[in-house]
PDB file of C-alpha atoms and ligand atoms in Angstrom:
ATOM      1  CA  UNK Y   1       7.949  19.206   7.064  1.00 95.00           C
ATOM      2  CA  UNK Y   2       8.941  16.280   5.186  1.00 98.00           C
ATOM      3  CA  UNK Y   3       7.681  16.376   1.607  1.00 98.00           C
ATOM      4  CA  UNK Y   4       7.761  13.239  -0.558  1.00 98.00           C
ATOM      5  CA  UNK Y   5       6.973  13.736  -4.103  1.00 98.00           C
ATOM      6  CA  UNK Y   6       5.099  11.549  -5.749  1.00 98.00           C
ATOM      7  CA  UNK Y   7       1.619   9.260  -6.334  1.00 98.00           C
ATOM      8  CA  UNK Y   8       0.400   6.097  -4.362  1.00 97.00           C
ATOM      9  CA  UNK Y   9       0.453   3.683  -7.244  1.00 95.00           C
ATOM     10  CA  UNK Y  10       3.938   4.006  -8.007  1.00 97.00           C
ATOM     11  CA  UNK Y  11       7.597   3.223  -6.405  1.00 98.00           C
ATOM     12  CA  UNK Y  12       6.815   6.520  -4.401  1.00 98.00           C
ATOM     13  CA  UNK Y  13       4.723   3.744  -2.234  1.00 98.00           C
ATOM     14  CA  UNK Y  14       8.018   2.619  -0.828  1.00 98.00           C
ATOM     15  CA  UNK Y  15       9.300   6.064   0.517  1.00 98.00           C
ATOM     16  CA  UNK Y  16       5.770   5.874   1.938  1.00 98.00           C
ATOM     17  CA  UNK Y  17       5.721   2.827   3.429  1.00 98.00           C
ATOM     18  CA  UNK Y  18       8.561   3.997   5.713  1.00 98.00           C
ATOM     19  CA  UNK Y  19       7.458   6.910   6.438  1.00 98.00           C
ATOM     20  CA  UNK Y  20       4.448   5.142   7.753  1.00 98.00           C
ATOM     21  CA  UNK Y  21       6.310   2.604   9.399  1.00 98.00           C
ATOM     22  CA  UNK Y  22       8.310   5.733  11.494  1.00 98.00           C
ATOM     23  CA  UNK Y  23       4.874   8.051  12.280  1.00 97.00           C
ATOM     24  CA  UNK Y  24       6.840  10.448  10.781  1.00 97.00           C
ATOM     25  CA  UNK Y  25       4.363  12.957   9.351  1.00 98.00           C
ATOM     26  CA  UNK Y  26       4.884  14.119   5.958  1.00 98.00           C
ATOM     27  CA  UNK Y  27       3.271  15.959   3.203  1.00 98.00           C
ATOM     28  CA  UNK Y  28       2.862  13.855  -0.179  1.00 98.00           C
ATOM     29  CA  UNK Y  29       3.131  16.599  -3.064  1.00 98.00           C
ATOM     30  CA  UNK Y  30       1.253  14.661  -5.569  1.00 98.00           C
ATOM     31  CA  UNK Y  31       3.558  14.702  -8.514  1.00 98.00           C
ATOM     32  CA  UNK Y  32       2.537  12.873 -11.613  1.00 98.00           C
ATOM     33  CA  UNK Y  33       4.327  10.872 -14.192  1.00 97.00           C
ATOM     34  CA  UNK Y  34       4.604  12.643 -17.793  1.00 94.00           C
ATOM     35  CA  UNK Y  35       3.290  15.872 -16.441  1.00 96.00           C
ATOM     36  CA  UNK Y  36       4.084  17.086 -13.098  1.00 97.00           C
ATOM     37  CA  UNK Y  37       7.140  15.482 -13.253  1.00 97.00           C
ATOM     38  CA  UNK Y  38       8.125  17.415 -16.026  1.00 97.00           C
ATOM     39  CA  UNK Y  39       7.428  20.862 -14.852  1.00 96.00           C
ATOM     40  CA  UNK Y  40      11.225  23.063 -13.970  1.00 95.00           C
ATOM     41  CA  UNK Y  41      10.430  23.017 -10.646  1.00 95.00           C
ATOM     42  CA  UNK Y  42      10.354  19.736 -10.611  1.00 98.00           C
ATOM     43  CA  UNK Y  43      13.869  19.662 -12.525  1.00 97.00           C
ATOM     44  CA  UNK Y  44      15.173  20.761  -9.591  1.00 97.00           C
ATOM     45  CA  UNK Y  45      14.073  18.776  -7.027  1.00 98.00           C
ATOM     46  CA  UNK Y  46      15.137  15.065  -8.924  1.00 98.00           C
ATOM     47  CA  UNK Y  47      16.703  15.826 -12.609  1.00 98.00           C
ATOM     48  CA  UNK Y  48      16.182  12.570 -13.885  1.00 98.00           C
ATOM     49  CA  UNK Y  49      12.363  13.960 -13.787  1.00 98.00           C
ATOM     50  CA  UNK Y  50      11.251  10.989 -11.564  1.00 98.00           C
ATOM     51  CA  UNK Y  51       9.065   9.947  -8.613  1.00 98.00           C
ATOM     52  CA  UNK Y  52       9.650   9.820  -5.780  1.00 98.00           C
ATOM     53  CA  UNK Y  53      11.837  12.746  -4.499  1.00 98.00           C
ATOM     54  CA  UNK Y  54      12.427  13.831  -0.409  1.00 98.00           C
ATOM     55  CA  UNK Y  55      12.750  16.952   0.341  1.00 98.00           C
ATOM     56  CA  UNK Y  56      14.111  17.335   4.368  1.00 98.00           C
ATOM     57  CA  UNK Y  57      15.230  20.552   5.030  1.00 98.00           C
ATOM     58  CA  UNK Y  58      17.847  21.293   3.457  1.00 97.00           C
ATOM     59  CA  UNK Y  59      17.881  18.030   2.035  1.00 98.00           C
ATOM     60  CA  UNK Y  60      16.789  16.971  -1.222  1.00 98.00           C
ATOM     61  CA  UNK Y  61      17.032  13.366  -2.376  1.00 98.00           C
ATOM     62  CA  UNK Y  62      16.256  10.802  -5.174  1.00 98.00           C
ATOM     63  CA  UNK Y  63      15.949   6.917  -5.299  1.00 98.00           C
ATOM     64  CA  UNK Y  64      13.625   5.023  -3.240  1.00 98.00           C
ATOM     65  CA  UNK Y  65      16.289   2.716  -1.905  1.00 98.00           C
ATOM     66  CA  UNK Y  66      18.355   5.969  -0.622  1.00 98.00           C
ATOM     67  CA  UNK Y  67      15.173   7.456   0.730  1.00 99.00           C
ATOM     68  CA  UNK Y  68      14.596   4.625   2.908  1.00 99.00           C
ATOM     69  CA  UNK Y  69      17.808   4.093   4.473  1.00 98.00           C
ATOM     70  CA  UNK Y  70      18.460   8.071   5.115  1.00 98.00           C
ATOM     71  CA  UNK Y  71      14.215   8.141   7.001  1.00 98.00           C
ATOM     72  CA  UNK Y  72      15.304   4.858   8.804  1.00 98.00           C
ATOM     73  CA  UNK Y  73      18.932   6.121  10.161  1.00 98.00           C
ATOM     74  CA  UNK Y  74      17.076   9.406  10.811  1.00 98.00           C
ATOM     75  CA  UNK Y  75      14.050   9.374  12.474  1.00 98.00           C
ATOM     76  CA  UNK Y  76      13.463   5.395  13.612  1.00 98.00           C
ATOM     77  CA  UNK Y  77      12.691   5.246  17.480  1.00 93.00           C
ATOM     78  CA  UNK Y  78      11.352   1.540  17.462  1.00 91.00           C
ATOM     79  CA  UNK Y  79      13.746  -0.482  15.642  1.00 93.00           C
ATOM     80  CA  UNK Y  80      13.574  -0.438  11.721  1.00 98.00           C
ATOM     81  CA  UNK Y  81      17.455   1.055  12.249  1.00 98.00           C
ATOM     82  CA  UNK Y  82      19.980  -2.044  11.900  1.00 98.00           C
ATOM     83  CA  UNK Y  83      21.274  -1.426  15.551  1.00 96.00           C
ATOM     84  CA  UNK Y  84      25.239  -2.569  14.774  1.00 98.00           C
ATOM     85  CA  UNK Y  85      27.228  -0.987  11.725  1.00 98.00           C
ATOM     86  CA  UNK Y  86      27.532  -4.455  10.566  1.00 98.00           C
ATOM     87  CA  UNK Y  87      23.361  -5.109   9.979  1.00 98.00           C
ATOM     88  CA  UNK Y  88      23.332  -0.869   8.946  1.00 98.00           C
ATOM     89  CA  UNK Y  89      25.703  -2.797   6.035  1.00 98.00           C
ATOM     90  CA  UNK Y  90      23.675  -5.966   5.531  1.00 98.00           C
ATOM     91  CA  UNK Y  91      20.241  -3.511   4.862  1.00 98.00           C
ATOM     92  CA  UNK Y  92      22.516  -1.561   2.083  1.00 98.00           C
ATOM     93  CA  UNK Y  93      23.419  -4.909   0.724  1.00 99.00           C
ATOM     94  CA  UNK Y  94      19.930  -5.772   0.195  1.00 99.00           C
ATOM     95  CA  UNK Y  95      18.773  -3.045  -0.916  1.00 99.00           C
ATOM     96  CA  UNK Y  96      20.864  -2.860  -4.179  1.00 98.00           C
ATOM     97  CA  UNK Y  97      20.726  -6.408  -3.919  1.00 98.00           C
ATOM     98  CA  UNK Y  98      16.526  -5.504  -4.688  1.00 98.00           C
ATOM     99  CA  UNK Y  99      17.535  -3.341  -7.051  1.00 98.00           C
ATOM    100  CA  UNK Y 100      19.628  -4.953  -9.331  1.00 98.00           C
ATOM    101  CA  UNK Y 101      18.651  -8.255  -8.720  1.00 98.00           C
ATOM    102  CA  UNK Y 102      14.900  -8.459  -8.756  1.00 98.00           C
ATOM    103  CA  UNK Y 103      13.533  -5.163  -9.597  1.00 98.00           C
ATOM    104  CA  UNK Y 104      14.215  -5.544 -13.682  1.00 98.00           C
ATOM    105  CA  UNK Y 105      12.536  -8.699 -14.161  1.00 98.00           C
ATOM    106  CA  UNK Y 106       9.645  -8.148 -11.980  1.00 98.00           C
ATOM    107  CA  UNK Y 107       9.412  -4.569 -14.365  1.00 98.00           C
ATOM    108  CA  UNK Y 108       8.962  -7.239 -17.511  1.00 98.00           C
ATOM    109  CA  UNK Y 109       6.634  -9.535 -15.421  1.00 98.00           C
ATOM    110  CA  UNK Y 110       4.338  -6.646 -14.135  1.00 97.00           C
ATOM    111  CA  UNK Y 111       4.076  -4.954 -17.942  1.00 97.00           C
ATOM    112  CA  UNK Y 112       3.245  -8.076 -19.543  1.00 98.00           C
ATOM    113  CA  UNK Y 113       0.731  -9.223 -17.388  1.00 97.00           C
ATOM    114  CA  UNK Y 114      -0.793  -6.098 -16.099  1.00 96.00           C
ATOM    115  CA  UNK Y 115       0.458  -2.873 -17.159  1.00 96.00           C
ATOM    116  CA  UNK Y 116       0.531  -2.782 -21.085  1.00 98.00           C
ATOM    117  CA  UNK Y 117      -2.709  -2.527 -22.941  1.00 98.00           C
ATOM    118  CA  UNK Y 118      -3.958  -6.720 -23.832  1.00 97.00           C
ATOM    119  CA  UNK Y 119      -3.046  -5.860 -27.258  1.00 98.00           C
ATOM    120  CA  UNK Y 120       0.438  -5.412 -26.082  1.00 98.00           C
ATOM    121  CA  UNK Y 121       1.773  -7.443 -24.069  1.00 98.00           C
ATOM    122  CA  UNK Y 122       3.564 -10.640 -24.423  1.00 98.00           C
ATOM    123  CA  UNK Y 123       3.007 -13.124 -22.336  1.00 97.00           C
ATOM    124  CA  UNK Y 124       5.995 -15.480 -23.144  1.00 98.00           C
ATOM    125  CA  UNK Y 125       8.657 -12.440 -22.366  1.00 98.00           C
ATOM    126  CA  UNK Y 126       6.647 -12.062 -18.652  1.00 98.00           C
ATOM    127  CA  UNK Y 127       7.300 -15.960 -18.627  1.00 98.00           C
ATOM    128  CA  UNK Y 128      10.776 -15.829 -19.444  1.00 98.00           C
ATOM    129  CA  UNK Y 129      11.034 -12.939 -16.908  1.00 98.00           C
ATOM    130  CA  UNK Y 130       9.694 -14.798 -14.074  1.00 98.00           C
ATOM    131  CA  UNK Y 131      11.893 -18.021 -14.993  1.00 98.00           C
ATOM    132  CA  UNK Y 132      14.817 -15.603 -14.647  1.00 98.00           C
ATOM    133  CA  UNK Y 133      13.444 -14.474 -11.046  1.00 98.00           C
ATOM    134  CA  UNK Y 134      14.600 -18.241  -9.956  1.00 98.00           C
ATOM    135  CA  UNK Y 135      17.993 -17.699  -8.825  1.00 98.00           C
ATOM    136  CA  UNK Y 136      17.840 -14.295  -6.816  1.00 98.00           C
ATOM    137  CA  UNK Y 137      14.436 -16.248  -5.521  1.00 98.00           C
ATOM    138  CA  UNK Y 138      16.483 -19.001  -4.410  1.00 98.00           C
ATOM    139  CA  UNK Y 139      19.054 -16.877  -2.551  1.00 98.00           C
ATOM    140  CA  UNK Y 140      16.053 -14.919  -0.232  1.00 98.00           C
ATOM    141  CA  UNK Y 141      14.863 -18.365  -0.050  1.00 98.00           C
ATOM    142  CA  UNK Y 142      18.389 -19.376   1.496  1.00 98.00           C
ATOM    143  CA  UNK Y 143      18.808 -16.074   3.781  1.00 98.00           C
ATOM    144  CA  UNK Y 144      15.077 -16.599   5.640  1.00 98.00           C
ATOM    145  CA  UNK Y 145      16.185 -20.702   5.826  1.00 98.00           C
ATOM    146  CA  UNK Y 146      15.511 -20.264   9.896  1.00 96.00           C
ATOM    147  CA  UNK Y 147      15.336 -16.774  10.454  1.00 97.00           C
ATOM    148  CA  UNK Y 148      11.751 -14.259  10.663  1.00 98.00           C
ATOM    149  CA  UNK Y 149      13.126 -11.647   8.985  1.00 98.00           C
ATOM    150  CA  UNK Y 150      16.578 -10.827   6.652  1.00 98.00           C
ATOM    151  CA  UNK Y 151      18.604  -9.405   9.661  1.00 98.00           C
ATOM    152  CA  UNK Y 152      17.086 -11.640  12.302  1.00 97.00           C
ATOM    153  CA  UNK Y 153      13.659 -11.363  14.523  1.00 97.00           C
ATOM    154  CA  UNK Y 154      12.555  -8.589  13.775  1.00 98.00           C
ATOM    155  CA  UNK Y 155      11.345  -6.461  11.093  1.00 98.00           C
ATOM    156  CA  UNK Y 156      14.062  -3.761   9.737  1.00 98.00           C
ATOM    157  CA  UNK Y 157      14.498  -1.517   6.175  1.00 99.00           C
ATOM    158  CA  UNK Y 158      16.108  -3.959   4.969  1.00 99.00           C
ATOM    159  CA  UNK Y 159      13.023  -6.005   5.022  1.00 99.00           C
ATOM    160  CA  UNK Y 160      11.456  -2.888   3.858  1.00 99.00           C
ATOM    161  CA  UNK Y 161      13.415  -2.207   0.812  1.00 99.00           C
ATOM    162  CA  UNK Y 162      13.121  -5.758  -0.384  1.00 99.00           C
ATOM    163  CA  UNK Y 163       9.845  -6.477   0.198  1.00 98.00           C
ATOM    164  CA  UNK Y 164       9.034  -3.127  -1.466  1.00 98.00           C
ATOM    165  CA  UNK Y 165      10.252  -4.369  -4.648  1.00 98.00           C
ATOM    166  CA  UNK Y 166       8.594  -7.947  -4.225  1.00 98.00           C
ATOM    167  CA  UNK Y 167       5.792  -7.017  -3.328  1.00 98.00           C
ATOM    168  CA  UNK Y 168       5.090  -6.413  -7.897  1.00 97.00           C
ATOM    169  CA  UNK Y 169       5.420 -10.116  -7.475  1.00 97.00           C
ATOM    170  CA  UNK Y 170       2.179 -10.312  -6.081  1.00 96.00           C
ATOM    171  CA  UNK Y 171       0.474  -8.151  -8.465  1.00 94.00           C
ATOM    172  CA  UNK Y 172       1.911  -9.288 -11.061  1.00 94.00           C
ATOM    173  CA  UNK Y 173       1.131 -13.467 -10.187  1.00 94.00           C
ATOM    174  CA  UNK Y 174       4.458 -14.357  -9.806  1.00 97.00           C
ATOM    175  CA  UNK Y 175       4.664 -18.198  -8.538  1.00 95.00           C
ATOM    176  CA  UNK Y 176       6.152 -18.289  -5.078  1.00 97.00           C
ATOM    177  CA  UNK Y 177       5.577 -21.847  -4.393  1.00 95.00           C
ATOM    178  CA  UNK Y 178       9.309 -23.110  -4.785  1.00 95.00           C
ATOM    179  CA  UNK Y 179      10.092 -20.706  -1.985  1.00 98.00           C
ATOM    180  CA  UNK Y 180       7.899 -21.532   0.755  1.00 98.00           C
ATOM    181  CA  UNK Y 181      10.002 -19.137   3.257  1.00 98.00           C
ATOM    182  CA  UNK Y 182      10.105 -15.806   0.720  1.00 98.00           C
ATOM    183  CA  UNK Y 183       6.303 -16.601   0.734  1.00 98.00           C
ATOM    184  CA  UNK Y 184       5.435 -16.366   4.382  1.00 98.00           C
ATOM    185  CA  UNK Y 185       8.091 -13.674   5.012  1.00 98.00           C
ATOM    186  CA  UNK Y 186       6.942 -11.243   2.212  1.00 98.00           C
ATOM    187  CA  UNK Y 187       2.962 -12.291   3.422  1.00 98.00           C
ATOM    188  CA  UNK Y 188       3.840 -10.747   6.946  1.00 98.00           C
ATOM    189  CA  UNK Y 189       5.772  -8.003   5.772  1.00 98.00           C
ATOM    190  CA  UNK Y 190       2.721  -7.239   3.270  1.00 98.00           C
ATOM    191  CA  UNK Y 191       0.406  -7.735   6.250  1.00 98.00           C
ATOM    192  CA  UNK Y 192       1.644  -4.487   8.328  1.00 98.00           C
ATOM    193  CA  UNK Y 193      -0.631  -1.782   8.845  1.00 98.00           C
ATOM    194  CA  UNK Y 194       1.587   0.405   7.435  1.00 98.00           C
ATOM    195  CA  UNK Y 195       1.732  -0.979   4.017  1.00 98.00           C
ATOM    196  CA  UNK Y 196      -1.529  -0.836   3.177  1.00 98.00           C
ATOM    197  CA  UNK Y 197      -1.441   3.060   4.688  1.00 98.00           C
ATOM    198  CA  UNK Y 198       1.513   3.872   2.071  1.00 98.00           C
ATOM    199  CA  UNK Y 199      -1.162   2.225  -0.945  1.00 95.00           C
ATOM    200  CA  UNK Y 200      -3.835   3.638   0.166  1.00 94.00           C
ATOM    201  CA  UNK Y 201      -3.848   6.464   2.329  1.00 89.00           C
TER     202      UNK Y 201
HETATM  203  N1  GSH H   1      15.585   3.739  -9.715  1.00 94.49           N
HETATM  204  C1  GSH H   1      14.581   4.834  -9.085  1.00 94.49           C
HETATM  205  C2  GSH H   1      13.188   4.697 -10.157  1.00 94.49           C
HETATM  206  C3  GSH H   1      12.132   6.201 -10.028  1.00 94.49           C
HETATM  207  C4  GSH H   1      11.043   5.537 -11.412  1.00 94.49           C
HETATM  208  O1  GSH H   1      11.762   5.172 -12.456  1.00 94.49           O
HETATM  209  N2  GSH H   1       9.657   6.058 -10.700  1.00 94.49           N
HETATM  210  C5  GSH H   1       8.839   5.722 -12.356  1.00 94.49           C
HETATM  211  C6  GSH H   1       7.445   5.959 -11.651  1.00 94.49           C
HETATM  212  S1  GSH H   1       7.252   4.146 -10.238  1.00 94.49           S
HETATM  213  C7  GSH H   1       8.846   7.506 -12.516  1.00 94.49           C
HETATM  214  O2  GSH H   1       8.867   8.518 -11.788  1.00 94.49           O
HETATM  215  N3  GSH H   1       9.009   7.269 -14.070  1.00 94.49           N
HETATM  216  C8  GSH H   1       8.847   8.521 -14.526  1.00 94.49           C
HETATM  217  C9  GSH H   1       9.817   8.167 -16.422  1.00 94.49           C
HETATM  218  O3  GSH H   1      10.600   7.078 -16.760  1.00 94.49           O
HETATM  219  O4  GSH H   1       9.481   8.440 -17.162  1.00 94.49           O
HETATM  220  C10 GSH H   1      13.585   4.686  -7.724  1.00 94.49           C
HETATM  221  O5  GSH H   1      13.728   3.745  -7.630  1.00 94.49           O
HETATM  222  O6  GSH H   1      13.622   5.822  -7.473  1.00 94.49           O
END
């Protein structure tokens, strides 16, 4: 059986979302940051000592986006995997884009609005990072103009990967008013039952 290492309230939720969408039977191996991630056994699975990591037969994989692209390619039966090499390339493009153009700024916002103890939060750093997200949100807004999902009329792994990163914007109360297409699309993505199943078990 597929084993996913991590905990639900972490980036592991991204891969749990993919597993739930695909209906793949899996075991979530509870792996907490700073404790279990530091064990010698876990180092052999992910030498970066981060979560998530996936073990599927002979394959051991880290990086949430890579795990999700693999899962969709291997296990999809219902349209999560793009149908053509071109659309597969677009899914890879959007996955890299989410990690480079969205995640760093979103992390700053999240830490300083939510995760750090209140007396360590820097709200002006959070606001500045939110401001810096503007151009990337503009790119996504344009890509979603006139189309329901990133690759066309159906939800694919491209949407899952980008929305799993951008979901942090909802928790961190990023203002999406200037990006109505993004707001509509993100709400549709996170309303999927598999998103809730990944977070709540
Ligand atoms: N780029 C990696 C990042 C993984 C990552 O940083 N995960 C966090 C939890 S959300 C972690 O394991 N942190 C532990 C640490 O930094 O020591 C991915 O997307 O899988």
